[in-house]
Short mmCIF file of C-alpha atoms in Angstrom, two decimals:
data_model
loop_
_atom_site.label_atom_id
_atom_site.label_comp_id
_atom_site.label_asym_id
_atom_site.label_seq_id
_atom_site.Cartn_x
_atom_site.Cartn_y
_atom_site.Cartn_z
CA MET W 9 -74.92 28.84 25.90
CA THR W 10 -71.62 30.40 26.17
CA GLY W 11 -70.65 33.52 24.47
CA GLY W 12 -73.23 36.44 24.39
CA LEU W 13 -76.04 34.61 24.78
CA GLU W 14 -74.85 33.37 28.18
CA GLY W 15 -78.19 34.28 30.83
CA VAL W 16 -79.99 34.99 27.96
CA ASP W 17 -83.74 32.85 28.54
CA LEU W 18 -84.91 31.91 25.15
CA ALA W 19 -86.76 29.42 26.07
CA ALA W 20 -89.66 32.67 25.63
CA LEU W 21 -88.64 32.64 22.19
CA PRO W 22 -90.25 31.44 18.91
CA GLY W 23 -88.44 27.90 17.95
CA ALA W 24 -87.94 29.44 14.85
CA VAL W 25 -86.19 32.39 16.24
CA ARG W 26 -84.12 30.10 18.89
CA ASP W 27 -82.46 28.13 16.35
CA LEU W 28 -82.02 30.86 14.48
CA LEU W 29 -80.01 32.69 17.42
CA VAL W 30 -78.02 29.63 18.38
CA ALA W 31 -77.43 29.31 14.37
CA GLN W 32 -75.60 32.83 14.43
CA GLN W 33 -73.98 32.14 17.70
CA SER W 34 -72.40 29.29 16.32
CA ALA W 35 -70.95 30.47 13.81
CA LEU W 36 -69.86 33.34 15.44
CA GLU W 37 -67.87 31.38 17.66
CA THR W 38 -66.22 29.18 15.08
CA ALA W 39 -65.49 32.42 12.75
CA LEU W 40 -63.83 33.62 16.11
CA ALA W 41 -61.69 29.94 16.42
CA ASP W 42 -60.71 30.49 12.40
CA ARG W 43 -60.00 34.36 13.50
CA ASP W 44 -57.25 32.91 15.85
CA ALA W 45 -55.80 30.12 14.26
CA LEU W 46 -54.84 32.32 11.44
CA ARG W 47 -53.30 34.42 13.96
CA ALA W 48 -51.54 31.68 15.53
CA ARG W 49 -50.41 30.70 11.35
CA GLN W 50 -49.01 33.89 10.53
CA ALA W 51 -46.96 34.20 13.83
CA ASP W 52 -45.49 30.42 12.79
CA LEU W 53 -45.11 32.01 9.53
CA GLN W 54 -43.43 35.01 10.68
CA GLU W 55 -40.92 33.21 13.13
CA ARG W 56 -39.77 30.75 10.13
CA GLN W 57 -38.99 33.44 8.02
CA ALA W 58 -36.58 34.87 10.44
CA ASP W 59 -35.25 32.02 11.09
CA LEU W 60 -35.33 31.30 6.94
CA GLN W 61 -33.42 34.74 6.57
CA GLU W 62 -30.86 33.16 9.53
CA ARG W 63 -30.14 30.65 7.48
CA GLN W 64 -29.92 32.40 4.69
CA ALA W 65 -27.29 34.72 6.31
CA HIS W 66 -25.23 31.29 7.93
CA LEU W 67 -24.86 29.56 3.90
CA GLN W 68 -24.21 32.68 2.53
CA GLU W 69 -21.17 32.87 5.13
CA ALA W 70 -20.53 29.03 4.99
CA ASN W 71 -20.49 29.61 0.58
CA ALA W 72 -18.18 32.90 1.38
CA GLU W 73 -15.22 30.10 3.41
CA LEU W 74 -15.77 27.04 1.14
CA SER W 75 -15.43 29.58 -1.90
CA ALA W 76 -12.05 30.51 -0.35
CA SER W 77 -10.82 26.80 0.46
CA ASN W 78 -11.73 25.45 -3.36
CA ALA W 79 -9.40 28.13 -4.32
CA ARG W 80 -7.15 27.25 -2.72
CA LEU W 81 -7.82 23.32 -3.60
CA GLU W 82 -8.29 24.69 -7.09
CA HIS W 83 -4.74 26.35 -6.51
CA LEU W 84 -2.75 23.03 -5.84
CA VAL W 85 -4.01 20.98 -8.39
CA ARG W 86 -3.13 23.29 -11.03
CA GLU W 87 0.45 22.21 -9.49
CA PHE W 88 -0.24 19.44 -8.77
CA GLN W 89 -0.96 18.88 -12.51
CA LYS W 90 1.97 20.70 -13.47
CA ALA W 91 4.58 18.45 -11.50
CA LEU W 92 2.87 15.75 -13.51
CA TYR W 93 2.12 16.76 -16.98
CA GLY W 94 3.91 20.13 -17.43
CA LYS W 95 7.14 20.97 -19.21
CA LYS W 96 9.60 18.53 -18.60
CA ALA W 97 11.63 21.19 -16.44
CA GLU W 98 9.41 22.75 -14.73
CA ARG W 99 8.27 18.32 -13.54
CA PHE W 100 9.30 18.17 -9.85
CA ASP W 101 10.67 14.21 -8.49
CA PRO W 102 8.35 11.86 -7.49
CA ASP W 103 9.52 12.85 -3.40
CA GLN W 104 8.18 16.57 -4.62
CA ARG W 105 5.35 15.09 -5.61
CA GLU W 106 4.74 13.28 -2.48
CA LEU W 107 5.19 16.46 -0.95
CA LEU W 108 2.07 17.60 -3.24
CA PHE W 109 0.10 14.94 -1.99
CA GLU W 110 0.52 15.56 1.94
CA ASP W 111 -0.47 19.57 1.37
CA LEU W 112 -3.27 18.46 -1.30
CA GLU W 113 -4.45 16.93 1.77
CA THR W 114 -3.88 18.49 4.37
CA ALA W 115 -6.02 21.03 2.69
CA VAL W 116 -8.69 19.04 2.32
CA ALA W 117 -8.65 17.86 5.84
CA GLU W 118 -8.95 21.67 7.23
CA ALA W 119 -10.80 22.64 4.91
CA GLU W 120 -13.25 19.48 7.11
CA ALA W 121 -12.24 20.93 9.74
CA ALA W 122 -13.47 23.86 9.40
CA THR W 123 -16.53 22.36 8.10
CA ASP W 124 -17.33 20.54 11.72
CA ALA W 125 -15.99 23.51 13.50
CA ARG W 126 -19.18 26.03 12.40
CA PRO W 127 -22.45 26.58 14.77
CA ALA W 128 -23.98 22.94 14.12
CA ARG W 129 -27.23 23.06 11.77
CA PRO W 130 -28.42 19.19 10.05
CA ARG W 131 -26.49 17.70 7.87
CA PRO W 132 -26.67 15.16 5.71
CA LYS W 133 -25.51 11.66 6.63
CA PRO W 134 -21.45 12.24 5.52
CA PRO W 135 -19.28 9.73 2.86
CA ARG W 136 -17.86 7.08 4.39
CA ARG W 137 -14.37 7.33 4.41
CA ASN W 138 -11.08 5.19 5.07
CA LEU W 139 -9.82 7.02 9.10
CA GLY W 140 -8.19 3.48 9.62
CA ARG W 141 -8.52 1.51 12.54
CA LEU W 142 -7.45 0.17 15.93
CA PRO W 143 -6.04 -3.44 15.78
CA ALA W 144 -7.77 -5.09 18.81
CA GLU W 145 -3.97 -6.64 19.90
CA LEU W 146 -3.09 -3.07 20.34
CA PRO W 147 -2.19 -2.19 24.33
CA ARG W 148 -5.12 -0.15 26.02
CA ILE W 149 -3.95 2.66 27.99
CA GLU W 150 -7.36 3.96 30.02
CA ARG W 151 -8.22 6.43 30.99
CA VAL W 152 -11.25 6.89 33.72
CA ILE W 153 -13.07 10.31 33.97
CA GLU W 154 -15.69 10.65 36.84
CA PRO W 155 -17.96 13.43 37.68
CA ASP W 156 -16.64 16.20 39.57
CA SER W 157 -19.54 15.04 42.42
CA ARG W 158 -21.75 11.28 42.71
CA ALA W 159 -23.84 12.44 44.60
CA CYS W 160 -27.60 12.70 44.00
CA PRO W 161 -29.17 16.14 43.85
CA CYS W 162 -32.00 14.87 46.08
CA GLY W 163 -29.81 14.23 48.86
CA CYS W 164 -30.66 10.38 48.96
CA GLY W 165 -27.53 8.68 48.83
CA GLU W 166 -24.20 8.77 45.65
CA MET W 167 -25.65 7.52 42.72
CA GLU W 168 -24.55 4.24 41.03
CA LYS W 169 -23.28 2.96 38.09
CA ILE W 170 -25.31 2.09 35.06
CA GLY W 171 -23.37 2.55 32.21
CA GLU W 172 -20.02 4.47 30.14
CA ASP W 173 -19.04 6.21 27.33
CA ARG W 174 -16.23 4.99 25.51
CA SER W 175 -13.82 6.60 22.69
CA GLU W 176 -10.51 5.47 21.37
CA ARG W 177 -7.52 7.47 20.30
CA LEU W 178 -4.79 6.49 18.09
CA ASP W 179 -1.81 7.43 20.31
CA MET W 180 2.36 6.84 19.64
CA VAL W 181 5.36 6.63 21.45
CA PRO W 182 8.43 7.59 19.61
CA ALA W 183 10.39 5.39 19.94
CA GLN W 184 13.21 4.90 22.54
CA PHE W 185 16.94 3.35 23.50
CA ARG W 186 17.80 0.59 26.46
CA VAL W 187 19.92 -0.64 27.43
CA ILE W 188 19.94 -4.35 27.83
CA ALA W 189 22.56 -5.65 31.24
CA THR W 190 23.47 -9.00 31.18
CA ILE W 191 24.31 -10.09 34.97
CA ARG W 192 26.14 -13.00 35.38
CA PRO W 193 26.74 -13.93 39.60
CA ARG W 194 29.81 -16.01 40.00
CA TYR W 195 29.64 -18.74 43.01
CA ALA W 196 32.56 -19.88 45.39
CA CYS W 197 32.58 -22.18 48.43
CA LYS W 198 33.90 -20.93 51.06
CA ALA W 199 34.84 -23.47 53.37
CA CYS W 200 36.67 -24.97 50.71
CA GLY W 201 37.46 -22.51 48.50
CA GLN W 202 37.47 -25.77 45.75
CA GLY W 203 36.43 -24.40 41.98
CA VAL W 204 34.51 -21.33 41.00
CA VAL W 205 30.68 -21.69 38.77
CA GLN W 206 29.07 -19.55 37.22
CA ALA W 207 26.38 -18.89 33.45
CA PRO W 208 27.88 -19.20 30.55
CA ALA W 209 28.12 -15.81 27.97
CA PRO W 210 25.00 -16.04 26.41
CA ALA W 211 25.86 -15.80 22.25
CA HIS W 212 25.91 -12.91 19.88
CA LEU W 213 25.31 -12.33 16.65
CA VAL W 214 27.76 -9.46 16.96
CA ASP W 215 30.31 -11.02 19.50
CA GLY W 216 31.78 -7.87 22.20
CA GLY W 217 29.70 -5.53 20.33
CA LEU W 218 27.15 -3.03 21.30
CA PRO W 219 24.06 -3.87 19.19
CA THR W 220 21.50 -6.57 20.42
CA GLU W 221 19.65 -8.00 17.36
CA GLY W 222 16.46 -6.52 17.44
CA LEU W 223 18.69 -3.70 17.62
CA VAL W 224 19.87 -4.82 13.92
CA ALA W 225 16.71 -6.39 12.77
CA HIS W 226 14.97 -3.04 13.09
CA MET W 227 18.21 -1.34 11.52
CA LEU W 228 17.53 -3.44 8.48
CA VAL W 229 14.25 -3.26 8.02
CA GLY W 230 15.00 0.85 8.50
CA LYS W 231 16.91 0.49 5.12
CA TYR W 232 15.95 -2.01 3.34
CA CYS W 233 12.48 -2.16 4.24
CA ASP W 234 11.64 1.86 4.96
CA HIS W 235 14.06 3.64 2.54
CA LEU W 236 16.18 5.01 5.34
CA PRO W 237 19.88 4.96 4.37
CA LEU W 238 22.41 4.27 7.07
CA TYR W 239 23.64 7.39 7.45
CA ARG W 240 20.39 9.26 8.18
CA GLN W 241 19.93 6.41 10.28
CA ALA W 242 22.93 7.89 12.69
CA GLN W 243 21.28 10.63 12.73
CA ILE W 244 18.57 9.62 13.63
CA TYR W 245 20.16 7.70 16.95
CA GLY W 246 21.85 10.90 17.09
CA ARG W 247 19.17 13.04 18.54
CA SER W 248 18.36 10.20 21.41
CA GLY W 249 22.16 10.71 22.09
CA ILE W 250 23.60 7.72 20.43
CA GLU W 251 26.27 8.65 18.96
CA LEU W 252 26.67 5.68 16.47
CA ASP W 253 28.90 5.93 13.02
CA ARG W 254 27.63 5.17 9.77
CA SER W 255 30.59 2.48 8.99
CA THR W 256 29.78 0.87 12.35
CA LEU W 257 25.95 0.39 11.15
CA ALA W 258 27.51 -1.34 8.03
CA GLY W 259 30.01 -3.79 10.13
CA TRP W 260 26.43 -4.88 11.66
CA ALA W 261 24.73 -5.39 8.39
CA GLY W 262 27.43 -6.86 6.67
CA ARG W 263 27.57 -9.33 9.86
CA ALA W 264 23.53 -10.06 9.65
CA ALA W 265 23.53 -10.04 5.77
CA PHE W 266 26.57 -12.95 6.71
CA HIS W 267 25.12 -15.37 8.64
CA LEU W 268 21.32 -14.90 7.14
CA GLY W 269 22.93 -16.43 4.03
CA PRO W 270 22.42 -19.60 4.16
CA VAL W 271 18.70 -18.87 5.12
CA VAL W 272 18.73 -16.98 1.66
CA ASP W 273 20.66 -19.88 -0.33
CA ARG W 274 17.45 -22.37 1.52
CA LEU W 275 14.40 -19.43 0.40
CA ALA W 276 16.57 -20.40 -3.95
CA ALA W 277 16.32 -23.62 -2.90
CA HIS W 278 12.45 -23.50 -2.56
CA LEU W 279 11.67 -20.73 -5.09
CA LYS W 280 14.38 -23.64 -7.93
CA ALA W 281 12.06 -26.13 -7.46
CA SER W 282 8.73 -25.16 -8.51
CA GLY W 283 7.32 -25.60 -12.46
CA LYS W 284 7.10 -21.63 -12.54
CA LEU W 285 8.47 -18.24 -11.77
CA PHE W 286 8.85 -14.67 -12.75
CA MET W 287 12.09 -13.33 -13.55
CA ASP W 288 13.02 -9.53 -13.93
CA GLU W 289 15.91 -7.09 -13.58
CA THR W 290 16.71 -4.09 -11.96
CA ARG W 291 20.03 -1.33 -12.01
CA LEU W 292 21.86 -1.11 -9.13
CA PRO W 293 24.51 1.72 -9.25
CA VAL W 294 27.87 1.12 -7.33
CA LEU W 295 30.65 2.95 -5.91
CA ASP W 296 33.43 2.24 -8.12
CA PRO W 297 35.75 3.74 -6.19
CA GLY W 298 39.04 2.44 -8.71
CA ARG W 299 36.87 4.92 -11.11
CA GLY W 300 35.91 7.60 -9.09
CA ARG W 301 32.30 7.09 -10.08
CA THR W 302 29.42 4.72 -10.04
CA LYS W 303 29.24 1.60 -12.19
CA THR W 304 25.59 -0.23 -13.15
CA GLY W 305 25.32 -3.70 -11.65
CA TYR W 306 21.75 -4.68 -11.78
CA LEU W 307 19.22 -6.67 -9.36
CA TRP W 308 17.89 -9.42 -10.98
CA ALA W 309 14.60 -10.58 -8.60
CA LEU W 310 13.21 -14.44 -9.08
CA ALA W 311 9.27 -14.92 -7.40
CA ARG W 312 6.69 -17.00 -7.07
CA ASP W 313 3.27 -15.97 -6.45
CA ASP W 314 0.86 -18.95 -7.00
CA ARG W 315 -2.09 -16.94 -5.46
CA ALA W 316 -3.70 -15.56 -8.73
CA TRP W 317 -4.78 -19.86 -8.93
CA GLY W 318 -4.43 -20.70 -5.77
CA GLY W 319 -1.76 -22.16 -5.24
CA SER W 320 -0.49 -24.16 -1.89
CA ASP W 321 3.14 -22.23 -1.77
CA PRO W 322 4.24 -19.79 -0.54
CA PRO W 323 5.01 -16.07 -2.13
CA GLY W 324 8.27 -15.05 -2.28
CA VAL W 325 11.44 -13.97 -3.10
CA VAL W 326 15.01 -13.88 -4.31
CA TYR W 327 17.04 -11.21 -5.28
CA PHE W 328 20.37 -12.13 -6.46
CA TYR W 329 23.46 -8.85 -7.36
CA ALA W 330 25.34 -9.41 -10.93
CA ASP W 331 28.24 -6.30 -12.21
CA GLY W 332 25.68 -6.99 -15.27
CA ARG W 333 23.18 -8.30 -16.91
CA GLY W 334 23.94 -10.07 -19.51
CA GLY W 335 21.95 -13.46 -20.10
CA ARG W 336 24.50 -15.20 -18.76
CA HIS W 337 23.63 -13.70 -15.50
CA ALA W 338 20.33 -15.41 -14.79
CA GLN W 339 21.28 -18.97 -16.54
CA GLY W 340 23.54 -19.02 -13.87
CA PHE W 341 20.97 -17.77 -11.20
CA LEU W 342 18.37 -20.27 -12.35
CA ASP W 343 20.86 -23.75 -12.01
CA GLY W 344 18.29 -26.42 -10.57
CA PHE W 345 15.78 -24.75 -12.46
CA SER W 346 12.99 -26.31 -15.23
CA GLY W 347 10.11 -25.14 -15.90
CA LEU W 348 8.11 -22.27 -17.79
CA LEU W 349 9.36 -18.64 -16.89
CA GLN W 350 7.56 -14.90 -17.04
CA VAL W 351 9.30 -12.42 -18.48
CA ASP W 352 9.20 -8.80 -20.27
CA GLY W 353 11.13 -8.76 -23.25
CA TYR W 354 14.43 -8.34 -22.72
CA ALA W 355 16.69 -10.45 -25.15
CA GLY W 356 19.07 -11.84 -22.41
CA TYR W 357 16.75 -14.69 -21.59
CA ASN W 358 16.89 -16.04 -24.88
CA ARG W 359 19.34 -18.02 -24.38
CA LEU W 360 17.67 -19.58 -21.71
CA THR W 361 15.10 -21.31 -24.17
CA ALA W 362 18.61 -23.05 -25.38
CA PRO W 363 17.82 -26.67 -26.19
CA GLY W 364 21.39 -27.16 -25.04
CA ARG W 365 21.06 -25.78 -21.47
CA ASP W 366 21.87 -27.93 -18.05
CA GLY W 367 18.25 -28.98 -17.41
CA GLY W 368 16.91 -28.47 -20.29
CA ALA W 369 15.15 -26.33 -22.32
CA LEU W 370 12.44 -23.18 -20.08
CA GLN W 371 9.82 -22.38 -21.94
CA LEU W 372 9.20 -18.26 -21.76
CA ALA W 373 5.95 -17.05 -20.96
CA TYR W 374 5.70 -13.33 -22.45
CA CYS W 375 3.97 -10.05 -20.22
CA TRP W 376 0.86 -8.77 -21.98
CA ALA W 377 1.36 -5.51 -19.88
CA HIS W 378 4.62 -4.64 -21.35
CA ALA W 379 2.29 -5.62 -25.28
CA ARG W 380 -0.03 -2.38 -24.35
CA ARG W 381 2.70 -0.39 -22.71
CA LYS W 382 4.17 -0.20 -26.35
CA LEU W 383 0.80 0.67 -27.48
CA LYS W 384 0.46 2.93 -24.62
CA GLU W 385 3.74 4.93 -25.43
CA ALA W 386 2.19 5.05 -29.22
CA PHE W 387 -0.58 5.80 -28.43
CA ASP W 388 0.43 8.83 -25.69
CA ALA W 389 2.81 10.34 -28.56
CA SER W 390 1.01 11.14 -31.67
CA GLY W 391 -2.93 9.26 -30.58
CA SER W 392 -2.97 6.89 -33.06
CA PRO W 393 -5.88 5.37 -33.50
CA ILE W 394 -4.24 2.02 -34.22
CA ALA W 395 -2.99 1.81 -30.98
CA ALA W 396 -5.92 2.93 -29.43
CA ASP W 397 -7.50 0.19 -30.85
CA GLY W 398 -5.05 -2.76 -29.99
CA LEU W 399 -5.25 -1.09 -25.98
CA LYS W 400 -9.14 -2.15 -26.81
CA GLN W 401 -8.51 -5.88 -27.59
CA ILE W 402 -6.34 -6.61 -24.72
CA ALA W 403 -8.23 -4.14 -22.15
CA ALA W 404 -11.22 -7.01 -23.20
CA LEU W 405 -8.53 -9.42 -22.22
CA TYR W 406 -7.45 -8.11 -18.52
CA ALA W 407 -11.44 -7.55 -18.28
CA ILE W 408 -12.06 -11.37 -18.04
CA GLU W 409 -8.33 -11.93 -16.46
CA ALA W 410 -10.30 -10.17 -13.56
CA GLU W 411 -13.05 -12.00 -13.22
CA ILE W 412 -10.97 -15.11 -13.08
CA ARG W 413 -8.47 -14.25 -10.54
CA GLY W 414 -7.43 -16.53 -7.41
CA LYS W 415 -10.00 -19.41 -9.49
CA PRO W 416 -8.53 -23.01 -9.70
CA ALA W 417 -5.86 -23.35 -12.40
CA ALA W 418 -8.42 -25.28 -14.56
CA GLN W 419 -10.81 -23.63 -14.47
CA ARG W 420 -8.59 -20.44 -15.78
CA LEU W 421 -7.28 -23.15 -18.69
CA ALA W 422 -11.42 -23.42 -19.24
CA ILE W 423 -12.28 -20.23 -19.28
CA ARG W 424 -9.64 -18.61 -20.56
CA GLN W 425 -10.17 -21.49 -24.41
CA GLU W 426 -13.83 -20.36 -24.07
CA ARG W 427 -13.34 -16.32 -23.95
CA SER W 428 -10.37 -15.02 -24.20
CA ALA W 429 -9.25 -17.25 -27.56
CA PRO W 430 -11.22 -16.23 -29.81
CA LEU W 431 -10.00 -12.07 -28.66
CA VAL W 432 -6.49 -13.19 -28.78
CA GLU W 433 -6.90 -14.93 -32.35
CA ALA W 434 -9.02 -11.72 -33.57
CA LEU W 435 -6.04 -9.97 -32.70
CA GLY W 436 -3.71 -12.02 -34.34
CA THR W 437 -5.34 -10.88 -37.19
CA TRP W 438 -5.53 -7.75 -36.52
CA LEU W 439 -1.77 -7.17 -35.49
CA ARG W 440 -0.47 -8.61 -38.77
CA GLU W 441 -2.93 -6.30 -41.58
CA LYS W 442 -2.02 -3.45 -39.36
CA ARG W 443 1.49 -3.93 -39.64
CA SER W 444 1.42 -4.29 -43.55
CA ARG W 445 0.94 -1.36 -43.26
CA VAL W 446 2.79 1.07 -41.06
CA SER W 447 6.12 1.39 -41.93
CA ALA W 448 8.23 -0.67 -40.29
CA ARG W 449 10.96 2.37 -39.09
CA SER W 450 7.43 4.46 -37.67
CA ARG W 451 7.45 4.74 -33.93
CA LEU W 452 3.60 2.55 -34.39
CA GLY W 453 5.68 -0.06 -36.78
CA GLU W 454 8.36 -0.57 -33.83
CA LYS W 455 6.01 -1.36 -31.29
CA LEU W 456 4.04 -3.84 -33.45
CA ALA W 457 6.78 -4.88 -34.14
CA TYR W 458 7.67 -5.96 -30.52
CA ILE W 459 4.47 -7.62 -30.27
CA ALA W 460 4.80 -9.92 -33.09
CA ASN W 461 8.66 -10.99 -32.29
CA HIS W 462 7.06 -12.10 -29.00
CA TRP W 463 3.37 -13.19 -30.18
CA ASP W 464 4.04 -17.46 -29.21
CA GLY W 465 5.19 -16.47 -25.34
CA LEU W 466 2.64 -13.81 -25.66
CA GLN W 467 0.05 -17.15 -25.74
CA LEU W 468 1.08 -19.66 -22.96
CA PHE W 469 -1.82 -18.00 -20.86
CA LEU W 470 -4.37 -19.86 -22.65
CA ALA W 471 -2.00 -23.25 -22.70
CA ASP W 472 -1.37 -23.03 -18.84
CA GLY W 473 -4.58 -22.08 -16.15
CA ARG W 474 -1.24 -21.65 -13.82
CA VAL W 475 0.00 -18.77 -15.95
CA ASP W 476 -0.57 -14.86 -15.34
CA ILE W 477 -1.45 -12.31 -18.34
CA ASP W 478 1.83 -10.49 -17.35
CA SER W 479 4.65 -10.64 -15.18
CA ASN W 480 2.95 -7.69 -12.54
CA ALA W 481 4.04 -9.79 -9.58
CA VAL W 482 7.66 -10.05 -9.74
CA GLU W 483 7.96 -5.99 -11.53
CA ASN W 484 5.41 -4.84 -7.83
CA ARG W 485 9.02 -6.27 -6.25
CA ILE W 486 11.63 -4.86 -8.14
CA ARG W 487 9.26 -1.15 -7.07
CA PRO W 488 10.84 -1.48 -2.94
CA ILE W 489 14.30 -2.10 -4.13
CA ALA W 490 14.20 1.00 -6.42
CA LEU W 491 12.58 2.90 -3.74
CA THR W 492 15.37 1.83 -2.04
CA ARG W 493 17.83 2.89 -4.81
CA LYS W 494 17.23 6.53 -5.20
CA ASN W 495 17.29 6.76 -1.04
CA ALA W 496 20.82 5.76 -0.66
CA LEU W 497 22.43 7.05 -4.36
CA PHE W 498 24.05 3.54 -4.03
CA ALA W 499 25.91 0.87 -3.25
CA GLY W 500 29.53 1.14 -1.94
CA HIS W 501 31.05 -2.25 -3.33
CA ASP W 502 29.50 -5.09 -5.61
CA GLU W 503 29.60 -6.88 -1.54
CA GLY W 504 27.78 -4.67 -1.03
CA GLY W 505 24.96 -5.37 -3.65
CA ARG W 506 25.00 -8.93 -2.10
CA THR W 507 24.29 -7.63 0.82
CA TRP W 508 21.20 -5.73 -0.13
CA GLY W 509 19.97 -8.50 -2.23
CA ARG W 510 20.07 -11.12 0.42
CA ILE W 511 18.51 -8.94 2.93
CA ALA W 512 15.37 -7.52 0.61
CA SER W 513 14.59 -10.74 -0.06
CA LEU W 514 13.59 -11.80 2.68
CA ILE W 515 11.80 -8.67 3.47
CA GLU W 516 9.92 -8.54 0.12
CA THR W 517 8.58 -13.02 1.37
CA ALA W 518 8.32 -11.72 4.76
CA LYS W 519 5.79 -8.48 3.48
CA LEU W 520 4.56 -11.22 0.95
CA ASN W 521 3.57 -13.71 3.24
CA GLY W 522 1.71 -11.02 5.39
CA VAL W 523 4.22 -11.27 8.16
CA ASP W 524 6.00 -8.19 9.95
CA PRO W 525 9.72 -7.86 8.67
CA TYR W 526 11.02 -6.80 11.79
CA ALA W 527 9.92 -9.74 14.07
CA TYR W 528 10.51 -11.75 11.50
CA LEU W 529 14.47 -10.96 11.33
CA LYS W 530 14.18 -10.27 14.91
CA ALA W 531 13.54 -14.06 16.06
CA THR W 532 16.22 -14.80 13.24
CA LEU W 533 19.10 -13.79 14.33
CA GLU W 534 18.30 -14.53 18.07
CA ALA W 535 18.23 -17.79 16.63
CA ILE W 536 20.99 -18.22 14.77
CA ALA W 537 23.16 -16.67 17.15
CA ALA W 538 21.39 -18.74 19.61
CA GLY W 539 23.45 -22.12 17.26
CA HIS W 540 20.24 -22.83 15.04
CA PRO W 541 20.59 -26.91 13.95
CA GLN W 542 21.44 -26.44 10.19
CA ALA W 543 19.70 -29.62 10.06
CA ARG W 544 16.22 -26.91 10.74
CA ILE W 545 17.06 -24.48 8.93
CA ASP W 546 13.25 -24.63 6.87
CA GLU W 547 11.90 -23.22 10.45
CA LEU W 548 13.43 -19.93 9.75
CA LEU W 549 12.36 -19.28 6.31
CA PRO W 550 9.75 -15.66 6.23
CA TRP W 551 6.31 -18.09 5.10
CA ALA W 552 6.79 -20.95 9.05
CA PHE W 553 7.88 -17.59 11.21
CA LYS W 554 4.70 -17.65 13.82
CA SER W 555 4.69 -14.83 16.34
CA THR W 556 4.99 -15.46 19.43
CA THR W 557 3.12 -11.56 20.21
#
């Protein structure tokens, strides 16, 4: 027995009394155990209450910080919305809008960093974000951090390595200039004094000049890919103590363009041997010294991109410079091409469909993105329900195109005949009915007339699985030219426009084929300087480039 009955002899007691005492003792022990458990639970609740109060204080503090951060972000968003949708006088140019984006992203990163700096608390798993990746081919500089001592605390000797933790961060070394010194020793026989032997001087792209082919390639990529005008590059070089005049850089670019000309011509010949191409044009202001101002030149982009239907030909683009936008320029650039051309609705292309054209009349497939844009302009101007209805019908066509992108041409054609053709037929009926009700002179009437005037060409994608629904493939190749044009303001002269077209053709084609433009141009210029044979010029095309690094 335990508790109050310890040391008491219960044997002399009657059995009923003894059992009653034992039962009472057991009940008392249970009550005491329950009391202790209740006290322990009460202490636990008090501890948890204190913890909850501490958490509440922490959350209130965090909430105040987040409220301040959100207020700043909301302010930035309002500024951004004003820049995009505010009054014309309040809008920013694209560069200023990019600065707003940068500020917004910086503020978001700052808020996240502030959150990470707070005392650790159990938090939900953060959302997956694209924080970048570290390519395996990048060089690694390993820094091993050893403990202060590897001696075992128990004194039994030195510890052995059983594993390691590894973390990687991205670093960069700013561009560094170096001098390549070429030394050609001369040798002669001291015994007879007859003759001198010396290795021939290596050929260079710029004979007797300072630059290596790598520097010229870097300069070309800077201007025509990264949109850095030559005068800005000269300023960047100056910060490293390299004083080069802009005219010097321009001379190097012109020489490179001259030597790359045959490669661009061969690229154009390859494209024009295709059965289907895209074409578009964009303005290129050119300095007109005689008049003291700029004149308007044009870069015409001729592109091939068969990836949408699994074509085997590599993608490519060639830019031709012309001093005007007349259809005669397109006719000249397309000399030797016969097939189907995807274009926007510019009337200058109509002469390409003439029966008397050398090589035969071209088929023109028009762009549904331009048709959609016309209706979008009408909807934005007045909120027209007719325009909204048309946009909805065109969106249904694009939904089908998204499903069949990358499929073989025959499969694309079959699906279009089954699903898209009825939608286009219904859209044609809708178009005729709405045009009969809407004034031809109204804004909406003009937009509907544009679609009706190009209706036959808009339907060509229903008859050929190779045809894209729009000409975005070439419009996307125009955008880099527009950004370079904005930063450089204008080309110096017509020949500068042609240089622009040659270099941009190779850079954009390299990008289309997943080739690093710098590595490609460097290797190509080195090959040209070394006398690459004309008969093997196809080896110098961007899609044939094989990196050795």
